[in-house]
Coordinates of C-alpha atoms and ligand atoms in Angstrom, one line a residue:
X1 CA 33.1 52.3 -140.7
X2 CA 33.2 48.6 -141.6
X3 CA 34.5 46.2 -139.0
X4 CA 36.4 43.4 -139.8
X5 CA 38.1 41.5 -136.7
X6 CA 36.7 39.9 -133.5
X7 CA 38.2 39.2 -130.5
X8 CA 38.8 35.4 -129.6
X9 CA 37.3 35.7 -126.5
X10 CA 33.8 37.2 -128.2
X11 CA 33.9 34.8 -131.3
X12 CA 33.9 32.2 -128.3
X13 CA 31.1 33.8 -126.3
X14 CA 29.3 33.8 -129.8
X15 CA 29.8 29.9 -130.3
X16 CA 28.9 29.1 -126.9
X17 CA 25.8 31.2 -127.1
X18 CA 24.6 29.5 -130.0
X19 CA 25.3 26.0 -128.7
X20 CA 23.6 27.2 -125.5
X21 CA 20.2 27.3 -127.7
X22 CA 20.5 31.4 -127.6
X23 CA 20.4 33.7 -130.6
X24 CA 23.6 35.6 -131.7
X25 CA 23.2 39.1 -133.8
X26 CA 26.2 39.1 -136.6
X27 CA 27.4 41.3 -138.9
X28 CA 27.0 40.3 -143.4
X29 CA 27.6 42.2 -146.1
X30 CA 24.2 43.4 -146.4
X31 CA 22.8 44.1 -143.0
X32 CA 22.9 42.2 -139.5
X33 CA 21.6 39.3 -138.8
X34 CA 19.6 37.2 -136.0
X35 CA 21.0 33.9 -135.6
X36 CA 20.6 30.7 -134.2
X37 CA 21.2 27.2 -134.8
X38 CA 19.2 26.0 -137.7
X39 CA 19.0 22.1 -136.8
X40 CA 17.6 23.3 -133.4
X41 CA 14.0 23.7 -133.3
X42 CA 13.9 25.6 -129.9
X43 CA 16.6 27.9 -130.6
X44 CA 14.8 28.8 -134.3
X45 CA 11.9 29.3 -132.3
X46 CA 13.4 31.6 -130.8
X47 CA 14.4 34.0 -133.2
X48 CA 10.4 34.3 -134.5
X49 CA 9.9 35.4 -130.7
X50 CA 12.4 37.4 -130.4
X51 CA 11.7 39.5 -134.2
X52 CA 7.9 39.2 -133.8
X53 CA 8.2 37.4 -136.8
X54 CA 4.9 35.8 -138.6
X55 CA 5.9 32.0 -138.4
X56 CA 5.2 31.2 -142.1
X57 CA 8.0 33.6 -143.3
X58 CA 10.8 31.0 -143.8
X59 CA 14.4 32.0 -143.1
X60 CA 17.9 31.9 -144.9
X61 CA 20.1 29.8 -143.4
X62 CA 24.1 30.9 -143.4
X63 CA 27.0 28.5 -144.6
X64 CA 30.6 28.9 -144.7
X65 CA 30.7 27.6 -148.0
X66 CA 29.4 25.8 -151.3
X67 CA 30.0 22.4 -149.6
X68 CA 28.2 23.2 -146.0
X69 CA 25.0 24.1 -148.4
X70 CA 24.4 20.0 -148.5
X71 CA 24.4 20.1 -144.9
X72 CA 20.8 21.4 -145.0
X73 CA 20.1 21.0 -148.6
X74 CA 19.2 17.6 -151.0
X75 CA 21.5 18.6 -154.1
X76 CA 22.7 21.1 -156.1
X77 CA 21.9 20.9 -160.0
X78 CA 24.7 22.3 -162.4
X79 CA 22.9 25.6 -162.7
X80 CA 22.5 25.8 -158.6
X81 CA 26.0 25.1 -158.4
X82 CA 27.1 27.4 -160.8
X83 CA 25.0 30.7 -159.6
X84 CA 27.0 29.6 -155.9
X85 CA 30.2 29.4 -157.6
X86 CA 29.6 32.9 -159.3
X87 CA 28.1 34.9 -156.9
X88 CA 29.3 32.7 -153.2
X89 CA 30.4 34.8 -150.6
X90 CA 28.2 37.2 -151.8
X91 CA 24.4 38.6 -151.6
X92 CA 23.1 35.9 -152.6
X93 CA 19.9 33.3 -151.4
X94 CA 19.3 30.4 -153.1
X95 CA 16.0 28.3 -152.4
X96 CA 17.0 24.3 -152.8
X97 CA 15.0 21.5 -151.7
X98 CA 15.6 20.9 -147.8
X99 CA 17.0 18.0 -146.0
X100 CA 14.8 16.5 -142.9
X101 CA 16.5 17.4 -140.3
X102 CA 16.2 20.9 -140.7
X103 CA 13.0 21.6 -139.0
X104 CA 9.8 23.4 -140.9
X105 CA 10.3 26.1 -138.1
X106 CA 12.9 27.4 -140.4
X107 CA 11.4 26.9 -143.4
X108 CA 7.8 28.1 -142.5
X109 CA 6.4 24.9 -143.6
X110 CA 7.8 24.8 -147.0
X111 CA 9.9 21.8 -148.1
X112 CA 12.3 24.2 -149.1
X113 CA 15.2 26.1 -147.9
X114 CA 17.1 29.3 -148.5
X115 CA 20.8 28.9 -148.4
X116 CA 23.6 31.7 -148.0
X117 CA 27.2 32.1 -148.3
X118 CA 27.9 36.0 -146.6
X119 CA 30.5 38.0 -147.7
X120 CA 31.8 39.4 -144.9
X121 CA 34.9 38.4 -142.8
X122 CA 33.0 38.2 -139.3
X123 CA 30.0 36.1 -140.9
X124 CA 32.4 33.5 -142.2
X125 CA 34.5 33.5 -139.2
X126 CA 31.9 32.7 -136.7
X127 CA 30.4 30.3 -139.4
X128 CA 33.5 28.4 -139.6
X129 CA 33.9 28.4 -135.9
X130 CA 30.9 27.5 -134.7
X131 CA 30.3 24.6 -137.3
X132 CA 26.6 24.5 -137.8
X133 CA 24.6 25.6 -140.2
X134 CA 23.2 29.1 -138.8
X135 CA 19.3 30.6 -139.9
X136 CA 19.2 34.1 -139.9
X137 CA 16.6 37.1 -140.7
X138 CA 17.4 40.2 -140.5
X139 CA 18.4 41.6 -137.1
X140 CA 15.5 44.0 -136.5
X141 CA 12.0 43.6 -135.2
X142 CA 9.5 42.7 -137.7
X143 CA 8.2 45.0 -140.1
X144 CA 10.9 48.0 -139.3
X145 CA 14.5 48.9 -141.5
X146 CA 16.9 46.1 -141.2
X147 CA 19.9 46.9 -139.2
X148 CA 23.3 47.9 -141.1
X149 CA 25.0 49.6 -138.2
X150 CA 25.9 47.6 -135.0
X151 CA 24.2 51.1 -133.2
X152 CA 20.7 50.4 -135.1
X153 CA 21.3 46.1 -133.9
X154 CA 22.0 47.2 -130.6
X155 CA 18.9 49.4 -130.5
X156 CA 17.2 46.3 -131.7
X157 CA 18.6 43.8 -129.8
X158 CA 20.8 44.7 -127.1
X159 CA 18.6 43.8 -124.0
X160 CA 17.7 40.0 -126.0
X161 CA 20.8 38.2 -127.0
X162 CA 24.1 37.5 -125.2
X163 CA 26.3 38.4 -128.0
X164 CA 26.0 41.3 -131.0
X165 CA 29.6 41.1 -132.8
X166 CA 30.5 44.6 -134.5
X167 CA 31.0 44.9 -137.7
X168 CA 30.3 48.7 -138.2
X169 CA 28.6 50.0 -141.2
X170 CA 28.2 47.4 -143.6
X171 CA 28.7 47.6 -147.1
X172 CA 25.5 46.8 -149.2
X173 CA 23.0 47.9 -146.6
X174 CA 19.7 46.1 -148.1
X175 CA 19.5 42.6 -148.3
X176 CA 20.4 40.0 -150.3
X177 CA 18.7 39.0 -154.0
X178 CA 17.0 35.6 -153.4
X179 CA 16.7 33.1 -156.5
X180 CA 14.9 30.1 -157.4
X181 CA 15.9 27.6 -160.8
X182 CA 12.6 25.4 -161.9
X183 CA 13.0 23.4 -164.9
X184 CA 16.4 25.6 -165.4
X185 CA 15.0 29.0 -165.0
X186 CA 16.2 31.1 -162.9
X187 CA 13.3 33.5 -160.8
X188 CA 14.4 36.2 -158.9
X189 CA 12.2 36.1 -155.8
X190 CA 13.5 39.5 -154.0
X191 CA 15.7 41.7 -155.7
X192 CA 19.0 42.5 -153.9
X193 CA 22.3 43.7 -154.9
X194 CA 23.1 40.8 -157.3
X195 CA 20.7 42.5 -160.0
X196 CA 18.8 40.6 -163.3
X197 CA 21.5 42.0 -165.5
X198 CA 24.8 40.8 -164.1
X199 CA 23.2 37.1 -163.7
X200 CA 22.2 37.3 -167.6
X201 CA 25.9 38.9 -168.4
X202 CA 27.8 36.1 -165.7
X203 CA 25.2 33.0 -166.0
X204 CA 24.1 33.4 -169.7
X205 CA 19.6 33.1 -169.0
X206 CA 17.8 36.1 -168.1
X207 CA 16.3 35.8 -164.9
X208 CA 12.1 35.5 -164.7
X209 CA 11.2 38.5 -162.1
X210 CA 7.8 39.1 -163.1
X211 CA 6.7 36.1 -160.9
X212 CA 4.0 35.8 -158.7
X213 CA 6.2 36.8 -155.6
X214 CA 3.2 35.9 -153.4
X215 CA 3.3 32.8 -154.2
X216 CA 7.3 32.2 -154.3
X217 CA 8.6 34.3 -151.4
X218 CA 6.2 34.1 -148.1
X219 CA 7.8 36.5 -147.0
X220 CA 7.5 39.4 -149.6
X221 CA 3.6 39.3 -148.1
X222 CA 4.9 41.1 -144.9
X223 CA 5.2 44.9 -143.8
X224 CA 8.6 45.6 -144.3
X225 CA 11.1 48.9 -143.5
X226 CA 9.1 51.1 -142.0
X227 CA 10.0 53.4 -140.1
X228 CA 8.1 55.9 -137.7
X229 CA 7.4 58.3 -140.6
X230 CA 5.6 58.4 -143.1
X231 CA 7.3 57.7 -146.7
X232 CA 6.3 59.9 -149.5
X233 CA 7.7 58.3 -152.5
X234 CA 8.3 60.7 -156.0
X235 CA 10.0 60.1 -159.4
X236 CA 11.2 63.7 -159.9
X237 CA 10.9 66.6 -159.3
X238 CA 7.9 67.6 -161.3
X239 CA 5.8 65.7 -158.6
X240 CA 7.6 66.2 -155.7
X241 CA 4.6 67.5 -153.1
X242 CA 5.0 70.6 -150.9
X243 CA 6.6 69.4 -147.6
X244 CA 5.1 69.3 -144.0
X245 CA 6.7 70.4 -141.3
X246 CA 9.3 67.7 -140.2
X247 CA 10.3 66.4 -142.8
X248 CA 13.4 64.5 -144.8
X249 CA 14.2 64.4 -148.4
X250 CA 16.4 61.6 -149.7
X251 CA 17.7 62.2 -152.9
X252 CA 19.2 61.8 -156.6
X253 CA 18.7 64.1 -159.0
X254 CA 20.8 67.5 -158.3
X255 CA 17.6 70.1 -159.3
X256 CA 15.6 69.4 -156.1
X257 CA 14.7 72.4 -154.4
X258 CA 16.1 71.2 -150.9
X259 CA 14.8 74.8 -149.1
X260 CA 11.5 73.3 -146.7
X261 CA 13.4 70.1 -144.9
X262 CA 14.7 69.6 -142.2
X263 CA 17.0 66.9 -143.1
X264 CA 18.4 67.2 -146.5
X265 CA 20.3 63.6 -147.7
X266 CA 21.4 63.8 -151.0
X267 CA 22.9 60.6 -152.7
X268 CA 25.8 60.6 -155.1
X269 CA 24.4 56.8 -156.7
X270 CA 22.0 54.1 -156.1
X271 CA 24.8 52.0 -154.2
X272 CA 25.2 55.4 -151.9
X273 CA 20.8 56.0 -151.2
X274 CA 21.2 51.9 -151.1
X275 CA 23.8 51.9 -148.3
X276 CA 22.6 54.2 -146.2
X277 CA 19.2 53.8 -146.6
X278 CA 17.7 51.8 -144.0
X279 CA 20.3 53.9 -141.2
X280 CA 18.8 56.7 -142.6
X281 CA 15.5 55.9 -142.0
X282 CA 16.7 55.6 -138.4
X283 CA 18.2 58.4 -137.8
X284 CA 15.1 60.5 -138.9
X285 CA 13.4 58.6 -136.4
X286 CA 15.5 59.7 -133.8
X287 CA 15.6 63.1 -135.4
X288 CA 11.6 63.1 -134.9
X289 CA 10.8 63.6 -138.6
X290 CA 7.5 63.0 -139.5
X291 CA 7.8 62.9 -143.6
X292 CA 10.1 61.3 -145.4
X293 CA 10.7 62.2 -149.4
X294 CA 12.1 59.5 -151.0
X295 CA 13.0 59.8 -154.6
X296 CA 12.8 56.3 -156.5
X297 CA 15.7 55.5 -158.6
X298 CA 15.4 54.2 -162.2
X299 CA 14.1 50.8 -162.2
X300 CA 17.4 48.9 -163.9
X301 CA 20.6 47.7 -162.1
X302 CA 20.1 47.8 -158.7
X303 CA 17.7 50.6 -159.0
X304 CA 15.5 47.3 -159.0
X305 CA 16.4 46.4 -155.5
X306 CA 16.3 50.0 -153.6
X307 CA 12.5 50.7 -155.3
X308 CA 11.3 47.2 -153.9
X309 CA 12.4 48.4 -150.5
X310 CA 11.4 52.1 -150.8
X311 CA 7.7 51.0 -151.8
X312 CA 7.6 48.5 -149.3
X313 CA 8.6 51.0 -147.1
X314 CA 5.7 53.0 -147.9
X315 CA 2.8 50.9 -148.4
Ligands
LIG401 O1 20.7 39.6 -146.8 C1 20.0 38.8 -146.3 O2 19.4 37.9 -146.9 C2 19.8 38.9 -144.8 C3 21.0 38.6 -144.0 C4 20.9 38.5 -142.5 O3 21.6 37.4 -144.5 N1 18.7 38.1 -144.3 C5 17.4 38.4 -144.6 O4 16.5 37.5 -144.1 O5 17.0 39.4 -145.3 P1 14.9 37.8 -144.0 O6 14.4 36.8 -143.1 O7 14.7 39.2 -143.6 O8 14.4 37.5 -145.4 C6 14.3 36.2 -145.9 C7 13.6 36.2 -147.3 C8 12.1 36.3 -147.1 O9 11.6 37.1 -148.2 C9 11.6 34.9 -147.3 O10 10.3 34.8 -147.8 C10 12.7 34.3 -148.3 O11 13.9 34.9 -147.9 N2 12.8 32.9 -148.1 C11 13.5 32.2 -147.2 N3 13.3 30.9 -147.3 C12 12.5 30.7 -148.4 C13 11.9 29.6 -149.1 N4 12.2 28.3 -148.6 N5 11.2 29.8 -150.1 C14 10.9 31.0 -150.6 N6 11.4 32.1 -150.0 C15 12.2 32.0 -148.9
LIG402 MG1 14.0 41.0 -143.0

């Protein structure tokens, strides 16, 4: 279940820690997050060691609010201001050109750097209390499911930060879309929950997606969501392969024949398999499946999203 208060006394251990030059796992709308002090080179540093994290994938960096995104960023044009307006708190990332002082530890080198304003009472709370901008990836070690339970960021990261603040199952459960404007386009550089559709039908432009994401987003490059098993990915059920023993089937459509698994999750929606997707993935770990069926969802809405991940996941 979601979790939405802290105690004073942990929100202050949290604030401490992260003045202390230590990392602090949060809760955000869309999973956890591994956070440190983003003007602090040492204490960014950190985080890479902690994750295992390839040092040229940049990280997002977490604000309170539209103002606090100048702390770290140059400017805001009228179309940068106006996605934040629309879509702040929410699951959104937003690359703006970087300020100076925030080191190119955080931003992998680029002179760029992803801004976000989370949606989730914790987040904004400790942001608020803590008052510096805070850089955050996901709260996992690199290359496995991001954490959207505080049991899968404890797993994670119990025995290497001081503080993990609870805030149960969160609600989106993958991470956020991250967008780019160039000469007043908008790219969309990793699809998230915020899908092409509902920026055309709330912003008025249809987003470019079709980008050279290798390019944009270092850190699309990376092995990403895996977990122990293997994913098996199908479209329906016409080429849904025998199973092997141990195995999972995640799920859609209501004509699967569910008979061979040995851990049958049916979704009622995309926003259902999106949710619970990545603790999923876990539990089957801890289950000791070996397989994992994953049926892909329609690639609209925020179908767009969940595919990204599940291929990803089984590259
Ligand atoms: O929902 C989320 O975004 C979560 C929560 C914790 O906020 N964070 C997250 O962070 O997913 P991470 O580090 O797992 O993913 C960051 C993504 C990467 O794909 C990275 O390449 C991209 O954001 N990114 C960050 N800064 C960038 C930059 N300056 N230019 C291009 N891409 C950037
Ligand atoms: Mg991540």
């Amino acid at each position: 279940m979601k979790k939405e208060r802290l105690s004073k006394e942990l929100l202050q251990k949290a604030v401490e820690a992260i003045h202390q030059k230590e990392c602090v796992v949060f809760p955000t709308e869309t999973v956890y997050g591994l956070g440190a002090n983003a003007l602090c080179k040492d204490s960014v540093l950190k985080i890479f060691q902690l994750k295992n994290r390839p040092p040229t994938n940049p990280l997002i960096v977490h604000v309170p609010n539209i103002q606090e995104c100048l702390s770290v960023a140059s400017g805001l044009t009228s179309l940068e201001q106006k996605l934040l307006e629309t879509f702040s708190p929410g699951p959104l990332s937003l690359i703006l050109p970087k300020l100076s002082h925030v080191p190119f530890e955080v931003s992998g080198g680029l002179d760029t750097v992803g801004v976000r304003i989370p949606n989730h009472p914790i987040a904004l709370e400790f942001l608020n209390a803590v008052k510096l901008p805070i850089c955050a990836p996901s709260a996992n070690i690199s290359g496995k499911p991001s954490p959207t339970t505080f049991e899968m960021a404890k797993f994670y990261m119990e025995d290497k930060v001081p503080v993990i603040l609870d805030g149960g199952m969160l609600d989106i459960g993958i991470e956020s879309t991250v967008l780019k404007v160039e000469n007043d386009q908008i790219f969309i550089l990793r699809a998230g929950f915020i899908t092409s559709e509902m920026i055309k039908e709330q912003i008025g432009i249809s987003p470019i997606s079709n980008i050279s994401v290798e390019h944009h987003s270092p850190g699309t490059r990376f092995a990403h969501y895996k977990p122990q098993a293997k994913i098996i990915l199908f479209e329906s059920s016409d080429d849904l392969p025998s199973p092997h023993s141990n195995s999972a089937i995640l799920f859609l459509s209501h004509y699967i024949n569910t008979l061979n698994y040995d851990y049958i999750v049916p979704f009622s929606s995309v926003q259902e398999y999106s949710h619970n997707l990545y603790h999923t993935f876990f539990q089957c770990d801890k289950k000791h499946i070996t397989h994992i069926y994953c049926e892909l969802p329609q690639n609209q809405h925020q179908g767009v999203a969940l595919r990204d991940r599940l291929m990803k996941a089984a590259e």
